[in-house]
Coordinates of C-alpha atoms in Angstrom, one line a residue:
V46 CA 0.1 0.3 0.0
Q47 CA 1.6 3.2 -1.2
S48 CA 0.9 6.7 -1.4
G49 CA 2.7 9.6 -3.3
D50 CA 4.5 9.8 -0.4
G51 CA 5.7 6.6 0.0
A52 CA 4.7 3.6 1.9
V53 CA 1.2 3.5 4.4
P54 CA 2.1 1.9 7.3
G55 CA -0.9 0.4 9.1
A56 CA -3.3 0.6 6.5
S57 CA -6.1 -1.6 7.0
V58 CA -7.0 -4.3 4.0
A59 CA -10.0 -6.8 4.2
I60 CA -12.0 -8.9 2.1
L61 CA -15.6 -7.5 2.2
N62 CA -18.5 -9.9 4.1
T63 CA -15.6 -12.5 5.2
T64 CA -13.3 -12.6 8.3
Y65 CA -10.1 -12.0 6.3
G66 CA -8.5 -8.9 6.8
T67 CA -4.9 -7.6 8.0
V68 CA -2.8 -4.7 8.6
A69 CA 0.2 -3.2 6.2
D70 CA 3.8 -3.1 7.7
R71 CA 6.1 -0.4 7.7
E72 CA 6.6 -1.2 4.5
G73 CA 3.2 -1.1 3.0
R74 CA 3.2 -4.7 2.1
F75 CA 0.2 -7.2 3.5
S76 CA -0.6 -10.5 3.1
L77 CA -4.3 -12.5 3.1
T78 CA -3.8 -16.2 3.4
G79 CA -6.0 -19.2 3.4
I80 CA -8.7 -17.4 0.9
R81 CA -10.9 -19.9 -1.3
P82 CA -11.1 -19.6 -4.9
G83 CA -14.2 -17.0 -5.8
Q84 CA -14.8 -13.3 -6.6
Y85 CA -14.3 -10.6 -3.7
T86 CA -14.0 -7.3 -3.3
V87 CA -10.8 -5.9 -1.5
V88 CA -11.2 -2.7 0.5
V89 CA -8.1 -0.7 1.9
T90 CA -8.4 2.2 4.6
A91 CA -6.1 4.7 6.2
V92 CA -6.8 7.7 8.1
G93 CA -6.3 10.7 6.1
F94 CA -6.4 8.8 2.8
A95 CA -9.5 8.1 0.5
R96 CA -10.7 4.9 0.8
Q97 CA -10.0 2.6 -1.7
T98 CA -11.9 -1.2 -3.5
R99 CA -11.0 -3.5 -6.4
S100 CA -13.1 -6.6 -7.2
I101 CA -10.2 -9.6 -7.4
S102 CA -10.8 -12.9 -8.5
V103 CA -8.8 -16.1 -6.9
A104 CA -9.2 -18.6 -9.2
S105 CA -6.2 -21.3 -7.5
A106 CA -4.0 -21.3 -4.5
G107 CA -0.8 -19.6 -5.2
N108 CA 0.5 -15.7 -4.7
Q109 CA -1.1 -13.0 -6.4
T110 CA 0.1 -9.2 -6.0
L111 CA -2.1 -6.5 -5.6
D112 CA -0.8 -3.1 -5.7
F113 CA -3.0 -0.5 -4.0
R114 CA -2.0 3.2 -4.4
L115 CA -4.0 5.6 -2.1
T116 CA -4.9 9.7 -2.2
E117 CA -5.0 12.0 0.3
S118 CA -8.6 12.7 1.5
T119 CA -10.0 16.1 1.4
A120 CA -12.8 15.2 4.1
Q121 CA -12.2 17.3 6.8
L122 CA -13.3 16.8 10.2
E123 CA -15.7 18.5 12.2
E124 CA -13.9 20.7 15.2
V125 CA -13.8 18.6 18.3
V126 CA -13.6 20.4 21.9
V127 CA -12.4 18.9 24.9
S128 CA -13.2 20.1 28.6
A129 CA -12.8 19.3 32.0
Q130 CA -14.6 20.0 35.4
K131 CA -13.0 20.1 38.6

């Protein structure tokens, strides 16, 4: 998982409607194992980046390489006010 500035460590990678998921390492690499043949949708999310989805087809056992290039999100969060009482 990469962005224009390099790796995106900690990006969440998941296959929709399954229990398969993982987090990208500090180089932006990830691995999902034990996936049965079929059609899936992979979702990648990271704070500060736009969510990305991709449909994939797993035909048989073996490795498949997926490259994701995330773009910075332009969404702005609302202001949060923290206060305390004594």
